[in-house]
PDB file of C-alpha atoms in Angstrom:
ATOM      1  CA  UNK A   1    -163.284 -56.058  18.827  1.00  0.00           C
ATOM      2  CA  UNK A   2    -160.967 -57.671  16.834  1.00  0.00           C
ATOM      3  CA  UNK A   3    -161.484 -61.089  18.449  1.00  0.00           C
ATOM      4  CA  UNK A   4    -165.366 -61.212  17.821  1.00  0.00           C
ATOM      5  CA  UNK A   5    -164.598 -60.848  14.049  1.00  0.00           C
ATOM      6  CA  UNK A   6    -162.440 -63.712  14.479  1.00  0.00           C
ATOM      7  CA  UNK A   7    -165.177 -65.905  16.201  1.00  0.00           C
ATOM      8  CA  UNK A   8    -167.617 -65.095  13.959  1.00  0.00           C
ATOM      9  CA  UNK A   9    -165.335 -65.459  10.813  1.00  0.00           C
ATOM     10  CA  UNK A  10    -165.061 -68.942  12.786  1.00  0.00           C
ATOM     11  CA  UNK A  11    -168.204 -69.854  13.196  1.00  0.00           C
ATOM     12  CA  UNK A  12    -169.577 -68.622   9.645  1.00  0.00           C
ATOM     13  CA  UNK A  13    -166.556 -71.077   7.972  1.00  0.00           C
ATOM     14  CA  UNK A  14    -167.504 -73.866  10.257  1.00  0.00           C
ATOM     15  CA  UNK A  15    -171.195 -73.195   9.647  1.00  0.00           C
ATOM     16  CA  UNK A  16    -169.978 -73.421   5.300  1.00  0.00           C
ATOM     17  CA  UNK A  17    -168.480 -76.680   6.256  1.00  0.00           C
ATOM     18  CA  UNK A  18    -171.441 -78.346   8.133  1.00  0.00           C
ATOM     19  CA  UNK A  19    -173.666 -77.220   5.262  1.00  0.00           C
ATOM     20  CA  UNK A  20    -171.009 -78.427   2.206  1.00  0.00           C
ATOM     21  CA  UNK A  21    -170.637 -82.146   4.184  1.00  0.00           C
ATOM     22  CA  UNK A  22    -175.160 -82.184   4.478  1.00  0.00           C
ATOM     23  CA  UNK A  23    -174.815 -81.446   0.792  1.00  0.00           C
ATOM     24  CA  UNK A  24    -172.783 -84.698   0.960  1.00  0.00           C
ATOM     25  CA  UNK A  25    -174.495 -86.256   2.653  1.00  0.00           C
ATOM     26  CA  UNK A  26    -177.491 -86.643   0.104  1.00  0.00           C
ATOM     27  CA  UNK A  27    -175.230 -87.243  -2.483  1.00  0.00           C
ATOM     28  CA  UNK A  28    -173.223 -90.230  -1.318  1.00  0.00           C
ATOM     29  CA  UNK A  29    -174.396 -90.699   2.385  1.00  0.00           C
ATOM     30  CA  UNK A  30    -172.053 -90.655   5.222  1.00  0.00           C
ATOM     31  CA  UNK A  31    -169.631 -93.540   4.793  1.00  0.00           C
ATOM     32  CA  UNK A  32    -168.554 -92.681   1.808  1.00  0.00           C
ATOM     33  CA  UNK A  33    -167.982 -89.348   2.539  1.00  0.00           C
ATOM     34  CA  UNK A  34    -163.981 -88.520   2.601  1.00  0.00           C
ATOM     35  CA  UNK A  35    -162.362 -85.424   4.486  1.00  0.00           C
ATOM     36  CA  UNK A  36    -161.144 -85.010   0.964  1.00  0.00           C
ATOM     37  CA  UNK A  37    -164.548 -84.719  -0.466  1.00  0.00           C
ATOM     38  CA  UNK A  38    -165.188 -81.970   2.188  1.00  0.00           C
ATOM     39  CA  UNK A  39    -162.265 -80.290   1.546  1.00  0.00           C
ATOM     40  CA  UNK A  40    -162.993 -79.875  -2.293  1.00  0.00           C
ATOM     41  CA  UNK A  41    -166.679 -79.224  -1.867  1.00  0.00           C
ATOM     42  CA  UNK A  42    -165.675 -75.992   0.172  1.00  0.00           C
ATOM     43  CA  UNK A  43    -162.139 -75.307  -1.628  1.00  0.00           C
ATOM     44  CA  UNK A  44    -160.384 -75.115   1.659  1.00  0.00           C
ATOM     45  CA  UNK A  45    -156.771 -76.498   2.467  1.00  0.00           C
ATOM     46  CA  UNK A  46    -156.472 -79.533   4.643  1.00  0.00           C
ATOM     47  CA  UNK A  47    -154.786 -77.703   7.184  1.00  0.00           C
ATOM     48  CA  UNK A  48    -157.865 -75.550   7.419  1.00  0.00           C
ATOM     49  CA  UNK A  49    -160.477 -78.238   7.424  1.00  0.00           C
ATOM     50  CA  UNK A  50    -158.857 -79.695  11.080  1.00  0.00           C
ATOM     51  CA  UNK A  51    -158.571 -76.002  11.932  1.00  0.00           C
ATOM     52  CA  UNK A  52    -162.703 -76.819  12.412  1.00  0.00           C
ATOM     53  CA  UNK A  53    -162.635 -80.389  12.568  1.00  0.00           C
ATOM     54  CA  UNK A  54    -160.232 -82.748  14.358  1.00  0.00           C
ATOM     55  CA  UNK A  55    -161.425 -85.771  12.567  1.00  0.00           C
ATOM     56  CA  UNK A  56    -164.475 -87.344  10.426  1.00  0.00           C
ATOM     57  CA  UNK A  57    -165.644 -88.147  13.807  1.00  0.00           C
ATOM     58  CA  UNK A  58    -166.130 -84.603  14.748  1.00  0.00           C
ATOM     59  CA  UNK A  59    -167.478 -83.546  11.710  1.00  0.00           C
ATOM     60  CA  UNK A  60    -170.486 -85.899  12.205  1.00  0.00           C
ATOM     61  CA  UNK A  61    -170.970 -84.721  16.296  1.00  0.00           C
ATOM     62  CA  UNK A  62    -170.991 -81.457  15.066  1.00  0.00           C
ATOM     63  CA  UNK A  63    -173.827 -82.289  12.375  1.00  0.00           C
ATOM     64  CA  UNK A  64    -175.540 -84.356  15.334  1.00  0.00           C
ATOM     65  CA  UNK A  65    -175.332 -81.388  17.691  1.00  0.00           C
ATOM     66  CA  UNK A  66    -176.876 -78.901  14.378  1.00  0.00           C
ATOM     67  CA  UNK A  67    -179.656 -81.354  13.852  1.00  0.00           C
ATOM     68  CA  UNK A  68    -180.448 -80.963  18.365  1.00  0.00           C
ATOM     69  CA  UNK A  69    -180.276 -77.820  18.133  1.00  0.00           C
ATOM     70  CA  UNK A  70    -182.829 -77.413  14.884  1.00  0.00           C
ATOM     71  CA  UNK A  71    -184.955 -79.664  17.184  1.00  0.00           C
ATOM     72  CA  UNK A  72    -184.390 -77.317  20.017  1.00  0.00           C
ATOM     73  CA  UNK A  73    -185.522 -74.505  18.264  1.00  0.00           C
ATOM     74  CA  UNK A  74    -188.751 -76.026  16.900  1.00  0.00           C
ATOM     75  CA  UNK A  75    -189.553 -77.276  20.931  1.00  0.00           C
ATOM     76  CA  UNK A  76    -188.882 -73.777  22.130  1.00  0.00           C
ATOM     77  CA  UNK A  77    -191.257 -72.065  19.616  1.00  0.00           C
ATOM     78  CA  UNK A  78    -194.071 -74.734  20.946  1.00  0.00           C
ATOM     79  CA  UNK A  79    -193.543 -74.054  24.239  1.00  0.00           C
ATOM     80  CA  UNK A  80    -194.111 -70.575  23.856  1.00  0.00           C
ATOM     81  CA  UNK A  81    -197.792 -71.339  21.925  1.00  0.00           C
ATOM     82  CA  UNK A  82    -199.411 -70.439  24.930  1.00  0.00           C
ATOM     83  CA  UNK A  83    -202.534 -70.523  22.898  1.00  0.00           C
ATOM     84  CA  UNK A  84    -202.180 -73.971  23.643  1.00  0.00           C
ATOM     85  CA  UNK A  85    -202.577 -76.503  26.335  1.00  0.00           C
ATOM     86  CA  UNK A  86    -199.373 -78.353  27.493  1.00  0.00           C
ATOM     87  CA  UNK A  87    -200.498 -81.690  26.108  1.00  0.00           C
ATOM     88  CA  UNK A  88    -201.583 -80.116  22.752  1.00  0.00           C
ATOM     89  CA  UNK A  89    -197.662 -78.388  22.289  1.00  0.00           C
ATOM     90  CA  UNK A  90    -196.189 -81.637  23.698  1.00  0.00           C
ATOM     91  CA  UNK A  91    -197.940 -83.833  20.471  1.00  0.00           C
ATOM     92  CA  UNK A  92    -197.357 -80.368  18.554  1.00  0.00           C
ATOM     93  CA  UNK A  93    -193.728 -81.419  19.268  1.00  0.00           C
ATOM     94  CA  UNK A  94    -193.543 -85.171  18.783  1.00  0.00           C
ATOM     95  CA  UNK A  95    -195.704 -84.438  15.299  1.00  0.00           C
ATOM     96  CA  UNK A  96    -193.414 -81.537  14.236  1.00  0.00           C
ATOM     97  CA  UNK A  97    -190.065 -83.452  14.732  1.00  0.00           C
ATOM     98  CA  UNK A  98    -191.625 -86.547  13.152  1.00  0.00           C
ATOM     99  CA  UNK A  99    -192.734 -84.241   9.787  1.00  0.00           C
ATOM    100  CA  UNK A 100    -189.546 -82.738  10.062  1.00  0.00           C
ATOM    101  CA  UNK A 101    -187.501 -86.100   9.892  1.00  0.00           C
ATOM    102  CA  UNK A 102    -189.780 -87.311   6.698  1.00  0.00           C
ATOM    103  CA  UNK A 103    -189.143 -84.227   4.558  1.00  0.00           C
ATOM    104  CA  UNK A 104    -185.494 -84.708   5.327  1.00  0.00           C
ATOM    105  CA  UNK A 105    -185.937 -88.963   4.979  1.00  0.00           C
ATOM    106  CA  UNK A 106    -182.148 -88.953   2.930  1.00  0.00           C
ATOM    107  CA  UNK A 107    -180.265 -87.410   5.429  1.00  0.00           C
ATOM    108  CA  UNK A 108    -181.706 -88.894   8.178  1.00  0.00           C
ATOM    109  CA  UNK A 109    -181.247 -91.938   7.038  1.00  0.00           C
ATOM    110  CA  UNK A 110    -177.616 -91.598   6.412  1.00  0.00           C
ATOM    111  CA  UNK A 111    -176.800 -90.135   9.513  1.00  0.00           C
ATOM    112  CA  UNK A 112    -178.582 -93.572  11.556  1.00  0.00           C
ATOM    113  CA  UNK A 113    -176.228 -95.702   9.415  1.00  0.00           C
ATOM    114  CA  UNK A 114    -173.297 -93.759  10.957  1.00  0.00           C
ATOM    115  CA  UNK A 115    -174.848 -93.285  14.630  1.00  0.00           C
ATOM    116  CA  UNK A 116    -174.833 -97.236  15.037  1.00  0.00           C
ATOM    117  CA  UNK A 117    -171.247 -97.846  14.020  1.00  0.00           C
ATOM    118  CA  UNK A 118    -168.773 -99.138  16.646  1.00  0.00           C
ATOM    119  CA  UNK A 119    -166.286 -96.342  16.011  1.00  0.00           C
ATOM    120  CA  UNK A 120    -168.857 -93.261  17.426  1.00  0.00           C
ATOM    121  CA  UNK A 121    -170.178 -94.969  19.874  1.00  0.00           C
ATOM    122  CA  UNK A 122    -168.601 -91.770  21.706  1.00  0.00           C
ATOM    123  CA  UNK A 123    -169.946 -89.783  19.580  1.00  0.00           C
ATOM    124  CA  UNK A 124    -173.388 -90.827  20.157  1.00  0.00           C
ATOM    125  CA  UNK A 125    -173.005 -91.260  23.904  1.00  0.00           C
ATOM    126  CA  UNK A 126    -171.612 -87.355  23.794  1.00  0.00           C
ATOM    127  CA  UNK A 127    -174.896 -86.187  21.464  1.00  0.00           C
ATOM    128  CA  UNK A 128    -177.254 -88.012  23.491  1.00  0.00           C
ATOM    129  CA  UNK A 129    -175.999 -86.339  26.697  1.00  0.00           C
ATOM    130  CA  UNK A 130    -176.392 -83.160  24.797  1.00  0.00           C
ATOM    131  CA  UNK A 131    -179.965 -83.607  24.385  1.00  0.00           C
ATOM    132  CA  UNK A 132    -180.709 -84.304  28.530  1.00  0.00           C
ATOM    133  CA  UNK A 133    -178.702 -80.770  28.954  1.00  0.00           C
ATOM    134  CA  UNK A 134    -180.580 -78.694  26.424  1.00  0.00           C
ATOM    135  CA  UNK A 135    -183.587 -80.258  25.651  1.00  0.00           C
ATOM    136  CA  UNK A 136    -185.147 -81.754  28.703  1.00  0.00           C
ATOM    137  CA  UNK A 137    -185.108 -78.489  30.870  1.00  0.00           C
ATOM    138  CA  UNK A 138    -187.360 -77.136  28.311  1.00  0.00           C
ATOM    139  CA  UNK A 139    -189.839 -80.583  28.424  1.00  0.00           C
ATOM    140  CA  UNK A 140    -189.674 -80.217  32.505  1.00  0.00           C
ATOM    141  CA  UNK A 141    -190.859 -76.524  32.030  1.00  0.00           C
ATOM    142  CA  UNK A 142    -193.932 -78.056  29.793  1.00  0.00           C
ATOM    143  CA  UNK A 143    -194.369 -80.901  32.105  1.00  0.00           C
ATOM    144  CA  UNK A 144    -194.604 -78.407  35.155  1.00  0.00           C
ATOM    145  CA  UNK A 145    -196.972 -76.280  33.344  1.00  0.00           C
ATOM    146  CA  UNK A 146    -199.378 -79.133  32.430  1.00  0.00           C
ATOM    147  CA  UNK A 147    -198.752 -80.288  36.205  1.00  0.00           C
ATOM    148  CA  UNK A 148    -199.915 -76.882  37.558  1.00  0.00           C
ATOM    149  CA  UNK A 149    -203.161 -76.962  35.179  1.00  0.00           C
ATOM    150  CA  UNK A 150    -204.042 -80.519  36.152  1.00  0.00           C
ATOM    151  CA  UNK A 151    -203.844 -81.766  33.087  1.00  0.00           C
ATOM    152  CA  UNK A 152    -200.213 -84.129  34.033  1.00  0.00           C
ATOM    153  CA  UNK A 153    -200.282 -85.826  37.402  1.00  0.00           C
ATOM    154  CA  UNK A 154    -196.640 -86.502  37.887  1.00  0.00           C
ATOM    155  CA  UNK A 155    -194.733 -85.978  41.624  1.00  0.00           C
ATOM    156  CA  UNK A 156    -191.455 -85.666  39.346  1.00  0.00           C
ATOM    157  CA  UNK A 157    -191.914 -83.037  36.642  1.00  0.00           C
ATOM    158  CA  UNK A 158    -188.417 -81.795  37.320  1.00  0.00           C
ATOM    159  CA  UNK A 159    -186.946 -84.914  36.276  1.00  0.00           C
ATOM    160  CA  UNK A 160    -190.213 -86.004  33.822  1.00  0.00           C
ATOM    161  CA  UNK A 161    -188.409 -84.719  30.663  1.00  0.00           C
ATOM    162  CA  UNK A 162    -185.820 -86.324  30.564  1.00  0.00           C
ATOM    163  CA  UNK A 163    -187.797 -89.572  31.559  1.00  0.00           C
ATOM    164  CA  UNK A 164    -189.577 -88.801  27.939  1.00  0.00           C
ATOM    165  CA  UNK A 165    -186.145 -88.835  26.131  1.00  0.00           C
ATOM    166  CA  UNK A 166    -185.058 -91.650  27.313  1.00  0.00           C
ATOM    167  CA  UNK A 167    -188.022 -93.369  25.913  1.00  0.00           C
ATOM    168  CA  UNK A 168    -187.488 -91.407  22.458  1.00  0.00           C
ATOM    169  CA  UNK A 169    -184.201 -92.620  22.177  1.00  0.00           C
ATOM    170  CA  UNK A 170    -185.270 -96.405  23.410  1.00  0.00           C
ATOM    171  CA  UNK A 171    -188.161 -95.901  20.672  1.00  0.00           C
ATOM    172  CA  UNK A 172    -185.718 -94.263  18.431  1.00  0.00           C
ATOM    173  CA  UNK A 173    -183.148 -97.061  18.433  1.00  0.00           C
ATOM    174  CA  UNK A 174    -185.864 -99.939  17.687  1.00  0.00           C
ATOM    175  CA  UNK A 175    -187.582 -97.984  15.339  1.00  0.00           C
ATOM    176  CA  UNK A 176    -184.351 -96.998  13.410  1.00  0.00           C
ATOM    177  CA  UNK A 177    -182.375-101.003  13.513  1.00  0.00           C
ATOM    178  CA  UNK A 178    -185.824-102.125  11.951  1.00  0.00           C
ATOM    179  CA  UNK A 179    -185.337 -99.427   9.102  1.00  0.00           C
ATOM    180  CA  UNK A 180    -181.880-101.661   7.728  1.00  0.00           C
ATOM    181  CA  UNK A 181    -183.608-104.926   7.833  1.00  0.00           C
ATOM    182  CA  UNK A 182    -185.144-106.224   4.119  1.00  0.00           C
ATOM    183  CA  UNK A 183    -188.205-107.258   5.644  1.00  0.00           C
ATOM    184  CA  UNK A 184    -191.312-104.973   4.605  1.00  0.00           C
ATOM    185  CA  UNK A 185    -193.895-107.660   5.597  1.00  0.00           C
ATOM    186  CA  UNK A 186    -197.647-106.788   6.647  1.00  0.00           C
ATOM    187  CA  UNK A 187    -196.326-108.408   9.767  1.00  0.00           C
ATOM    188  CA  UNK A 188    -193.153-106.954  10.255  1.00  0.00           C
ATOM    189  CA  UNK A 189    -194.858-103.076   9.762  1.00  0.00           C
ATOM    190  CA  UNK A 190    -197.405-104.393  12.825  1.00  0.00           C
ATOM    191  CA  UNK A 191    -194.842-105.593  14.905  1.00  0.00           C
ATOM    192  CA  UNK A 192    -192.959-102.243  14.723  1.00  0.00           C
ATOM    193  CA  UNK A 193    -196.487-100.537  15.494  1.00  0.00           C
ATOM    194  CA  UNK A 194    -197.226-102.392  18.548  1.00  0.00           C
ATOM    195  CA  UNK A 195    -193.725-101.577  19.987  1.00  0.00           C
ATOM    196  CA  UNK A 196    -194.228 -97.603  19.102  1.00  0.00           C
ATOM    197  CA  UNK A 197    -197.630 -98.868  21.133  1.00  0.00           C
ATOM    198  CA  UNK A 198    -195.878 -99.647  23.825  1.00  0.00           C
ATOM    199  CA  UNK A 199    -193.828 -96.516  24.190  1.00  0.00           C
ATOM    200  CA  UNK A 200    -196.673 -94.397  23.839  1.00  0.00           C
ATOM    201  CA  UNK A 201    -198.130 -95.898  26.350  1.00  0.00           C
ATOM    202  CA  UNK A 202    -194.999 -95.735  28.908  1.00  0.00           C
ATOM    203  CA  UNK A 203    -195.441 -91.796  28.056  1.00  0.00           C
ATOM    204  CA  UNK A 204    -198.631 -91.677  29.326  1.00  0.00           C
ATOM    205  CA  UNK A 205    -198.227 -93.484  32.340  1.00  0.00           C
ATOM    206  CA  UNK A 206    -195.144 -91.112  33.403  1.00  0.00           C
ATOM    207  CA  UNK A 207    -196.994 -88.063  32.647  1.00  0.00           C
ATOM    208  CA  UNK A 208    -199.853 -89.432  33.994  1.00  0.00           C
ATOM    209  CA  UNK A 209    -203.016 -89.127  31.186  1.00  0.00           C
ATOM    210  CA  UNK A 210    -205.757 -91.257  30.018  1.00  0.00           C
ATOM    211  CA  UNK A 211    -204.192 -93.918  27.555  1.00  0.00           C
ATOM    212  CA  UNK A 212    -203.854 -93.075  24.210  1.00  0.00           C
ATOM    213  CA  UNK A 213    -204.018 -89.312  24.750  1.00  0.00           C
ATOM    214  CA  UNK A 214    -199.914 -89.031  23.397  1.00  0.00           C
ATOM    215  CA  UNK A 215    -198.121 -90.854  20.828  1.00  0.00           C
ATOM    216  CA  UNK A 216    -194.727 -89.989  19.401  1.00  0.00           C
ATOM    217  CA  UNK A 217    -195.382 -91.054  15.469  1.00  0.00           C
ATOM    218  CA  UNK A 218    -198.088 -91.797  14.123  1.00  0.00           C
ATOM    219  CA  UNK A 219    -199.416 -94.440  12.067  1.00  0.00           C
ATOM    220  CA  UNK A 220    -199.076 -92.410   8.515  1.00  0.00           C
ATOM    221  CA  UNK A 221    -195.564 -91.519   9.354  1.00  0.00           C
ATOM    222  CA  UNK A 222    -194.184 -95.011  10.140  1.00  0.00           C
ATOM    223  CA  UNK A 223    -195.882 -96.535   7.168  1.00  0.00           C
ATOM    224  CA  UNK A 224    -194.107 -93.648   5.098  1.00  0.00           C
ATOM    225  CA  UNK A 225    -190.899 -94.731   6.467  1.00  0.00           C
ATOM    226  CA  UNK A 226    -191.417 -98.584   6.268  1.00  0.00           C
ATOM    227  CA  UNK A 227    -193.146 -98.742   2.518  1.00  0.00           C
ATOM    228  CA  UNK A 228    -192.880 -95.676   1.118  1.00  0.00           C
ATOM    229  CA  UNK A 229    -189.029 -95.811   0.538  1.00  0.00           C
ATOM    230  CA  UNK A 230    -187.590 -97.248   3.427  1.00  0.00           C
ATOM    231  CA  UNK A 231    -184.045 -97.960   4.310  1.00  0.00           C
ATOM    232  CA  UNK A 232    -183.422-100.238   1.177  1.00  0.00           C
TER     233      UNK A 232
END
């Protein structure tokens, strides 16, 4: 008995720590976050900060794998609308992650400028591998669904999911290098659109619909991101 205390005593101080460094996070963004600064916004020894964390490094996997797993969450609640068809929770999904990233646009935003530095290239090798373990099991299960129905027409719905994250994260990438350039040009903002075209399209094809019956952001939300505050 004595032992679960323990674990949950750990996980409830490790949980305090992920939520003082997001606090952080708004406040001075990633980079400029110290160990230091952790250690003072939770008023917790150094010793017991690597007790949790073995580095900075770790710190941000962990808030990587928190911000999967809130995603994981919101996919398992859609997937359980069965008052829905599959190809109405799948957009549920891609809509309800992209809302979720704009009322968050801050932290998200610091978090990219750390997930393209040299020095966690591990790290983001180790998160994205996290996502093809827990999240596309749960797409497959949608995609087989939607299969069954009629509704997908692919021979590979075991394997479909985690064709569809691989595009997010392609789509992902693009979208987020083009968020830390200056330009906000008419033409810039329709060059970005065609490519989110493009990958919308690739998701239909592998799940087999009409064109233009999925899209993973629409054209609101990447205006919001690209003119209404940007990376700048």
């Amino acid at each position: 008995m004595a032992r679960t205390v323990n674990e949950q005593e750990y996980a409830l101080k490790r949980s305090e720590i992920l939520a003082a460094t997001r606090k952080l996070l708004y406040r001075k963004g990633y980079d400029q976050i110290t160990i230091k600064d952790v250690i003072d916004e939770v008023q917790i020894s150094k010793g017991a900060f690597y007790h949790y964390f073995e580095s900075k490094q770790a710190l941000l996997e962990a808030l990587l794998d928190q911000t999967r797993a809130e995603s994981e969450v919101m996919l398992r609640d859609i997937i359980s609308d069965t008052s829905l068809p599959p190809v109405a929770r799948l957009q549920h999904f891609f809509d309800t992650v992209g809302r979720w990233k704009v009322a968050q646009k801050e932290y998200v935003l610091s978090l990219l400028r750390s997930w393209y530095a040299d020095e966690n290239v591990l790290v983001r090798l180790r998160v994205q591998e996290g996502m093809v373990v827990h999240i596309a099991p749960l797409l497959n299960h949608l995609i087989a669904e939607g299969v069954a129905e009629g509704t997908f027409h692919t021979a590979f719905p075991d394997v479909a999911g985690q064709m569809i994250l691989t595009l997010l994260v392609g789509m992902g990438d693009t979208f987020a290098k083009a968020l830390f350039v200056a330009d906000r040009s008419a033409a810039t903002i329709a060059q970005i659109e065609r490519m989110i075209a493009a990958y919308n399209d690739a998701i239909d094809r592998v799940l087999g619909v009409p064109a233009g019956t999925l899209h993973l952001i629409d054209e609101a939300t990447t205006r919001e991101w690209f003119v209404l505050g940007g990376a700048a």
